[in-house]
Amino acid sequence: MTRWIRSIEAAAVAGLAFAILSVTGLTLLTLSPDPSATEAEIVSWYGDAAHRGSMTIGLSVSIMAAISFLWFVAVIRRRVGEREDRFFATVFLGSGILVTAVMLVGAAVLASPALTIDLADGRVPDAAVLSGLSGLGATLLLVVLLGVQAVFVASTSTLGLRTTTLRLANTATSSPRPRACRHASMMAVSISWGVPSWRRPRRS
């Protein structure tokens, strides 16, 4: 069991779990009203206990996603071992830690109004404060996080190609041109995660 937890298959499972959990958590956390909504709409939405509960669940799911991501990083780090390129390994580990930190902070900022209201016995803060927290959380998750993810994807693919630790058996060495195409495609996938905009239809 211990050997499997440290295997490349475990990294694949952790990566898949992170993808599912992070999307689920982000979806739940971004159900709040659009920042351009009226004060009455914002206050009314946060005054609903069911809405606040969905954001609390979204924060919990995001925490589980962060744990899965750290598991993925740990398995890859162990697999690379002594063959690691110190430069790219440092960028890989650093960007992985930043991805986790930004994701957790962003999720906590988005969920903080719901938790604060529950702790304050249902007293809803000013709509401007709620809208500001939503905007800050959206900036962290949909702008800052994407940039760090792009660095992580690039460093992970480079590290895997340089050390062959992520390559399937009997795979020929990649030429520079296909290698560059892989980097470009991974960067494009990472950037595409930010296509969903923070702007949503206003609730009536």
PDB file of C-alpha atoms in Angstrom:
ATOM      1  CA  MET A   1       0.000   0.000   0.000  1.00  0.00           C
ATOM      2  CA  THR A   2       2.810   2.401   0.916  1.00  0.00           C
ATOM      3  CA  ARG A   3       4.584   1.630  -2.348  1.00  0.00           C
ATOM      4  CA  TRP A   4       1.435   2.365  -4.378  1.00  0.00           C
ATOM      5  CA  ILE A   5       0.919   5.705  -2.605  1.00  0.00           C
ATOM      6  CA  ARG A   6       4.346   6.764  -3.856  1.00  0.00           C
ATOM      7  CA  SER A   7       3.881   5.416  -7.398  1.00  0.00           C
ATOM      8  CA  ILE A   8       3.277   7.383 -10.598  1.00  0.00           C
ATOM      9  CA  GLU A   9      -0.222   5.893 -10.663  1.00  0.00           C
ATOM     10  CA  ALA A  10      -0.880   7.563  -7.328  1.00  0.00           C
ATOM     11  CA  ALA A  11       0.215  10.860  -8.832  1.00  0.00           C
ATOM     12  CA  ALA A  12      -2.295  10.341 -11.652  1.00  0.00           C
ATOM     13  CA  VAL A  13      -5.084   9.649  -9.164  1.00  0.00           C
ATOM     14  CA  ALA A  14      -4.104  12.701  -7.111  1.00  0.00           C
ATOM     15  CA  GLY A  15      -4.023  14.873 -10.213  1.00  0.00           C
ATOM     16  CA  LEU A  16      -7.464  13.675 -11.293  1.00  0.00           C
ATOM     17  CA  ALA A  17      -8.843  14.216  -7.795  1.00  0.00           C
ATOM     18  CA  PHE A  18      -7.403  17.726  -7.758  1.00  0.00           C
ATOM     19  CA  ALA A  19      -9.014  18.562 -11.103  1.00  0.00           C
ATOM     20  CA  ILE A  20     -12.459  17.339 -10.039  1.00  0.00           C
ATOM     21  CA  LEU A  21     -12.348  18.835  -6.553  1.00  0.00           C
ATOM     22  CA  SER A  22     -10.942  22.194  -7.621  1.00  0.00           C
ATOM     23  CA  VAL A  23     -13.592  22.671 -10.321  1.00  0.00           C
ATOM     24  CA  THR A  24     -16.333  21.639  -7.890  1.00  0.00           C
ATOM     25  CA  GLY A  25     -15.039  23.952  -5.189  1.00  0.00           C
ATOM     26  CA  LEU A  26     -14.640  26.900  -7.547  1.00  0.00           C
ATOM     27  CA  THR A  27     -18.151  26.354  -8.892  1.00  0.00           C
ATOM     28  CA  LEU A  28     -19.649  26.418  -5.406  1.00  0.00           C
ATOM     29  CA  LEU A  29     -17.621  29.445  -4.361  1.00  0.00           C
ATOM     30  CA  THR A  30     -18.613  31.506  -7.394  1.00  0.00           C
ATOM     31  CA  LEU A  31     -22.364  31.095  -6.970  1.00  0.00           C
ATOM     32  CA  SER A  32     -22.497  34.439  -5.166  1.00  0.00           C
ATOM     33  CA  PRO A  33     -24.056  37.471  -6.885  1.00  0.00           C
ATOM     34  CA  ASP A  34     -22.178  39.300  -9.601  1.00  0.00           C
ATOM     35  CA  PRO A  35     -20.141  42.243  -8.232  1.00  0.00           C
ATOM     36  CA  SER A  36     -22.344  44.528 -10.338  1.00  0.00           C
ATOM     37  CA  ALA A  37     -25.520  43.312  -8.603  1.00  0.00           C
ATOM     38  CA  THR A  38     -27.521  45.742  -6.502  1.00  0.00           C
ATOM     39  CA  GLU A  39     -26.920  46.049  -2.767  1.00  0.00           C
ATOM     40  CA  ALA A  40     -30.321  44.524  -2.059  1.00  0.00           C
ATOM     41  CA  GLU A  41     -29.526  41.468  -4.207  1.00  0.00           C
ATOM     42  CA  ILE A  42     -26.145  40.947  -2.540  1.00  0.00           C
ATOM     43  CA  VAL A  43     -27.491  41.298   1.010  1.00  0.00           C
ATOM     44  CA  SER A  44     -30.469  39.074   0.234  1.00  0.00           C
ATOM     45  CA  TRP A  45     -28.266  36.341  -1.249  1.00  0.00           C
ATOM     46  CA  TYR A  46     -25.877  36.223   1.699  1.00  0.00           C
ATOM     47  CA  GLY A  47     -28.829  36.330   4.093  1.00  0.00           C
ATOM     48  CA  ASP A  48     -29.924  32.907   2.846  1.00  0.00           C
ATOM     49  CA  ALA A  49     -28.436  30.145   5.031  1.00  0.00           C
ATOM     50  CA  ALA A  50     -28.523  27.651   2.133  1.00  0.00           C
ATOM     51  CA  HIS A  51     -26.365  29.944  -0.011  1.00  0.00           C
ATOM     52  CA  ARG A  52     -23.876  30.409   2.807  1.00  0.00           C
ATOM     53  CA  GLY A  53     -23.793  26.659   3.294  1.00  0.00           C
ATOM     54  CA  SER A  54     -22.856  26.089  -0.352  1.00  0.00           C
ATOM     55  CA  MET A  55     -19.905  28.452   0.013  1.00  0.00           C
ATOM     56  CA  THR A  56     -18.753  26.699   3.184  1.00  0.00           C
ATOM     57  CA  ILE A  57     -18.893  23.381   1.351  1.00  0.00           C
ATOM     58  CA  GLY A  58     -16.966  24.949  -1.532  1.00  0.00           C
ATOM     59  CA  LEU A  59     -14.200  25.980   0.886  1.00  0.00           C
ATOM     60  CA  SER A  60     -14.017  22.459   2.335  1.00  0.00           C
ATOM     61  CA  VAL A  61     -13.837  20.930  -1.150  1.00  0.00           C
ATOM     62  CA  SER A  62     -11.088  23.397  -2.113  1.00  0.00           C
ATOM     63  CA  ILE A  63      -9.068  22.338   0.933  1.00  0.00           C
ATOM     64  CA  MET A  64      -9.348  18.691  -0.156  1.00  0.00           C
ATOM     65  CA  ALA A  65      -8.270  19.744  -3.663  1.00  0.00           C
ATOM     66  CA  ALA A  66      -5.184  21.428  -2.207  1.00  0.00           C
ATOM     67  CA  ILE A  67      -4.283  18.273  -0.285  1.00  0.00           C
ATOM     68  CA  SER A  68      -4.622  16.204  -3.472  1.00  0.00           C
ATOM     69  CA  PHE A  69      -2.402  18.663  -5.318  1.00  0.00           C
ATOM     70  CA  LEU A  70       0.297  18.458  -2.639  1.00  0.00           C
ATOM     71  CA  TRP A  71       0.111  14.659  -2.878  1.00  0.00           C
ATOM     72  CA  PHE A  72       0.656  14.932  -6.635  1.00  0.00           C
ATOM     73  CA  VAL A  73       3.662  17.224  -6.150  1.00  0.00           C
ATOM     74  CA  ALA A  74       5.162  14.939  -3.498  1.00  0.00           C
ATOM     75  CA  VAL A  75       4.912  11.834  -5.699  1.00  0.00           C
ATOM     76  CA  ILE A  76       6.480  13.578  -8.695  1.00  0.00           C
ATOM     77  CA  ARG A  77       9.214  15.029  -6.489  1.00  0.00           C
ATOM     78  CA  ARG A  78      10.051  11.598  -5.091  1.00  0.00           C
ATOM     79  CA  ARG A  79      10.020   9.973  -8.534  1.00  0.00           C
ATOM     80  CA  VAL A  80      12.456  12.510  -9.916  1.00  0.00           C
ATOM     81  CA  GLY A  81      14.820  11.911  -6.985  1.00  0.00           C
ATOM     82  CA  GLU A  82      18.513  12.481  -7.513  1.00  0.00           C
ATOM     83  CA  ARG A  83      18.090  12.882 -11.274  1.00  0.00           C
ATOM     84  CA  GLU A  84      16.381  16.224 -10.852  1.00  0.00           C
ATOM     85  CA  ASP A  85      17.514  19.357 -12.625  1.00  0.00           C
ATOM     86  CA  ARG A  86      17.971  21.674  -9.647  1.00  0.00           C
ATOM     87  CA  PHE A  87      16.785  24.785 -11.470  1.00  0.00           C
ATOM     88  CA  PHE A  88      13.548  23.325 -12.831  1.00  0.00           C
ATOM     89  CA  ALA A  89      13.014  21.258  -9.679  1.00  0.00           C
ATOM     90  CA  THR A  90      13.153  24.441  -7.614  1.00  0.00           C
ATOM     91  CA  VAL A  91      10.690  26.183  -9.940  1.00  0.00           C
ATOM     92  CA  PHE A  92       8.457  23.077  -9.866  1.00  0.00           C
ATOM     93  CA  LEU A  93       8.368  22.898  -6.070  1.00  0.00           C
ATOM     94  CA  GLY A  94       8.056  26.661  -5.595  1.00  0.00           C
ATOM     95  CA  SER A  95       5.241  27.059  -8.102  1.00  0.00           C
ATOM     96  CA  GLY A  96       3.465  24.043  -6.622  1.00  0.00           C
ATOM     97  CA  ILE A  97       3.526  25.637  -3.179  1.00  0.00           C
ATOM     98  CA  LEU A  98       2.316  28.935  -4.653  1.00  0.00           C
ATOM     99  CA  VAL A  99      -0.567  27.219  -6.473  1.00  0.00           C
ATOM    100  CA  THR A 100      -1.688  25.670  -3.195  1.00  0.00           C
ATOM    101  CA  ALA A 101      -1.309  28.908  -1.232  1.00  0.00           C
ATOM    102  CA  VAL A 102      -3.113  31.123  -3.760  1.00  0.00           C
ATOM    103  CA  MET A 103      -5.929  28.611  -4.180  1.00  0.00           C
ATOM    104  CA  LEU A 104      -6.498  28.318  -0.425  1.00  0.00           C
ATOM    105  CA  VAL A 105      -6.309  32.063   0.189  1.00  0.00           C
ATOM    106  CA  GLY A 106      -8.657  32.797  -2.709  1.00  0.00           C
ATOM    107  CA  ALA A 107     -11.152  30.189  -1.529  1.00  0.00           C
ATOM    108  CA  ALA A 108     -10.979  31.487   2.035  1.00  0.00           C
ATOM    109  CA  VAL A 109     -11.583  35.075   0.878  1.00  0.00           C
ATOM    110  CA  LEU A 110     -14.652  34.056  -1.124  1.00  0.00           C
ATOM    111  CA  ALA A 111     -16.070  31.983   1.726  1.00  0.00           C
ATOM    112  CA  SER A 112     -15.208  34.462   4.494  1.00  0.00           C
ATOM    113  CA  PRO A 113     -18.485  36.472   4.218  1.00  0.00           C
ATOM    114  CA  ALA A 114     -20.562  33.323   4.686  1.00  0.00           C
ATOM    115  CA  LEU A 115     -18.518  32.191   7.683  1.00  0.00           C
ATOM    116  CA  THR A 116     -18.521  35.673   9.201  1.00  0.00           C
ATOM    117  CA  ILE A 117     -22.298  35.969   8.927  1.00  0.00           C
ATOM    118  CA  ASP A 118     -22.791  32.570  10.571  1.00  0.00           C
ATOM    119  CA  LEU A 119     -20.470  33.548  13.424  1.00  0.00           C
ATOM    120  CA  ALA A 120     -22.264  36.896  13.778  1.00  0.00           C
ATOM    121  CA  ASP A 121     -25.650  35.229  14.267  1.00  0.00           C
ATOM    122  CA  GLY A 122     -26.905  36.107  10.803  1.00  0.00           C
ATOM    123  CA  ARG A 123     -25.962  39.794  10.726  1.00  0.00           C
ATOM    124  CA  VAL A 124     -25.060  40.587   7.098  1.00  0.00           C
ATOM    125  CA  PRO A 125     -22.189  43.071   6.554  1.00  0.00           C
ATOM    126  CA  ASP A 126     -22.411  46.052   4.211  1.00  0.00           C
ATOM    127  CA  ALA A 127     -22.924  45.148   0.552  1.00  0.00           C
ATOM    128  CA  ALA A 128     -19.773  47.051  -0.444  1.00  0.00           C
ATOM    129  CA  VAL A 129     -17.678  44.850   1.844  1.00  0.00           C
ATOM    130  CA  LEU A 130     -19.245  41.690   0.425  1.00  0.00           C
ATOM    131  CA  SER A 131     -18.705  42.845  -3.147  1.00  0.00           C
ATOM    132  CA  GLY A 132     -15.095  43.782  -2.394  1.00  0.00           C
ATOM    133  CA  LEU A 133     -14.316  40.371  -0.942  1.00  0.00           C
ATOM    134  CA  SER A 134     -15.894  38.690  -3.959  1.00  0.00           C
ATOM    135  CA  GLY A 135     -13.768  40.780  -6.305  1.00  0.00           C
ATOM    136  CA  LEU A 136     -10.586  40.041  -4.346  1.00  0.00           C
ATOM    137  CA  GLY A 137     -11.289  36.312  -4.321  1.00  0.00           C
ATOM    138  CA  ALA A 138     -12.038  36.320  -8.039  1.00  0.00           C
ATOM    139  CA  THR A 139      -8.777  38.136  -8.758  1.00  0.00           C
ATOM    140  CA  LEU A 140      -6.787  35.567  -6.803  1.00  0.00           C
ATOM    141  CA  LEU A 141      -8.471  32.518  -8.340  1.00  0.00           C
ATOM    142  CA  LEU A 142      -9.061  33.664 -11.910  1.00  0.00           C
ATOM    143  CA  VAL A 143      -5.999  35.838 -12.513  1.00  0.00           C
ATOM    144  CA  VAL A 144      -3.140  35.221 -10.070  1.00  0.00           C
ATOM    145  CA  LEU A 145      -3.704  31.461  -9.828  1.00  0.00           C
ATOM    146  CA  LEU A 146      -3.670  31.048 -13.611  1.00  0.00           C
ATOM    147  CA  GLY A 147      -0.267  32.658 -13.943  1.00  0.00           C
ATOM    148  CA  VAL A 148       1.224  30.424 -11.253  1.00  0.00           C
ATOM    149  CA  GLN A 149      -0.425  27.359 -12.799  1.00  0.00           C
ATOM    150  CA  ALA A 150       1.155  28.170 -16.150  1.00  0.00           C
ATOM    151  CA  VAL A 151       4.607  28.226 -14.519  1.00  0.00           C
ATOM    152  CA  PHE A 152       3.868  24.940 -12.749  1.00  0.00           C
ATOM    153  CA  VAL A 153       2.750  23.195 -15.938  1.00  0.00           C
ATOM    154  CA  ALA A 154       5.815  24.388 -17.852  1.00  0.00           C
ATOM    155  CA  SER A 155       8.267  23.380 -15.096  1.00  0.00           C
ATOM    156  CA  THR A 156       6.615  19.989 -14.589  1.00  0.00           C
ATOM    157  CA  SER A 157       6.723  19.080 -18.261  1.00  0.00           C
ATOM    158  CA  THR A 158      10.323  20.288 -18.585  1.00  0.00           C
ATOM    159  CA  LEU A 159      11.405  18.362 -15.503  1.00  0.00           C
ATOM    160  CA  GLY A 160       9.671  15.223 -16.738  1.00  0.00           C
ATOM    161  CA  LEU A 161      11.285  15.437 -20.176  1.00  0.00           C
ATOM    162  CA  ARG A 162      14.759  16.167 -18.817  1.00  0.00           C
ATOM    163  CA  THR A 163      14.704  13.299 -16.316  1.00  0.00           C
ATOM    164  CA  THR A 164      12.429  10.899 -18.307  1.00  0.00           C
ATOM    165  CA  THR A 165      10.608  10.123 -15.048  1.00  0.00           C
ATOM    166  CA  LEU A 166       7.179  10.877 -16.542  1.00  0.00           C
ATOM    167  CA  ARG A 167       7.812   9.147 -19.862  1.00  0.00           C
ATOM    168  CA  LEU A 168       6.132   5.877 -20.722  1.00  0.00           C
ATOM    169  CA  ALA A 169       8.285   2.868 -21.372  1.00  0.00           C
ATOM    170  CA  ASN A 170       9.758   2.374 -24.861  1.00  0.00           C
ATOM    171  CA  THR A 171       9.116   5.993 -25.796  1.00  0.00           C
ATOM    172  CA  ALA A 172      11.733   7.541 -28.038  1.00  0.00           C
ATOM    173  CA  THR A 173      13.448  10.734 -26.989  1.00  0.00           C
ATOM    174  CA  SER A 174      11.478  13.745 -28.099  1.00  0.00           C
ATOM    175  CA  SER A 175      12.996  16.137 -30.623  1.00  0.00           C
ATOM    176  CA  PRO A 176      13.175  19.858 -29.766  1.00  0.00           C
ATOM    177  CA  ARG A 177      10.239  20.777 -32.013  1.00  0.00           C
ATOM    178  CA  PRO A 178       7.690  18.313 -30.536  1.00  0.00           C
ATOM    179  CA  ARG A 179       8.972  19.233 -27.091  1.00  0.00           C
ATOM    180  CA  ALA A 180       8.254  22.908 -27.766  1.00  0.00           C
ATOM    181  CA  CYS A 181       4.796  21.983 -29.057  1.00  0.00           C
ATOM    182  CA  ARG A 182       4.074  20.104 -25.861  1.00  0.00           C
ATOM    183  CA  HIS A 183       5.076  23.103 -23.778  1.00  0.00           C
ATOM    184  CA  ALA A 184       2.874  25.382 -25.883  1.00  0.00           C
ATOM    185  CA  SER A 185      -0.111  23.048 -25.669  1.00  0.00           C
ATOM    186  CA  MET A 186       0.205  22.679 -21.889  1.00  0.00           C
ATOM    187  CA  MET A 187       0.503  26.433 -21.476  1.00  0.00           C
ATOM    188  CA  ALA A 188      -2.597  26.874 -23.647  1.00  0.00           C
ATOM    189  CA  VAL A 189      -4.550  24.397 -21.531  1.00  0.00           C
ATOM    190  CA  SER A 190      -3.507  26.199 -18.363  1.00  0.00           C
ATOM    191  CA  ILE A 191      -4.513  29.573 -19.767  1.00  0.00           C
ATOM    192  CA  SER A 192      -7.822  28.152 -21.011  1.00  0.00           C
ATOM    193  CA  TRP A 193      -8.774  27.407 -17.403  1.00  0.00           C
ATOM    194  CA  GLY A 194      -9.289  31.133 -17.020  1.00  0.00           C
ATOM    195  CA  VAL A 195     -11.758  31.489 -19.864  1.00  0.00           C
ATOM    196  CA  PRO A 196     -14.769  31.372 -17.497  1.00  0.00           C
ATOM    197  CA  SER A 197     -15.186  35.016 -16.546  1.00  0.00           C
ATOM    198  CA  TRP A 198     -16.093  36.384 -13.176  1.00  0.00           C
ATOM    199  CA  ARG A 199     -18.881  38.282 -14.896  1.00  0.00           C
ATOM    200  CA  ARG A 200     -22.152  36.388 -14.626  1.00  0.00           C
ATOM    201  CA  PRO A 201     -25.697  37.360 -15.518  1.00  0.00           C
ATOM    202  CA  ARG A 202     -27.218  39.579 -12.910  1.00  0.00           C
ATOM    203  CA  ARG A 203     -29.855  37.982 -10.758  1.00  0.00           C
ATOM    204  CA  SER A 204     -33.248  39.517 -10.836  1.00  0.00           C
TER     205      SER A 204
END
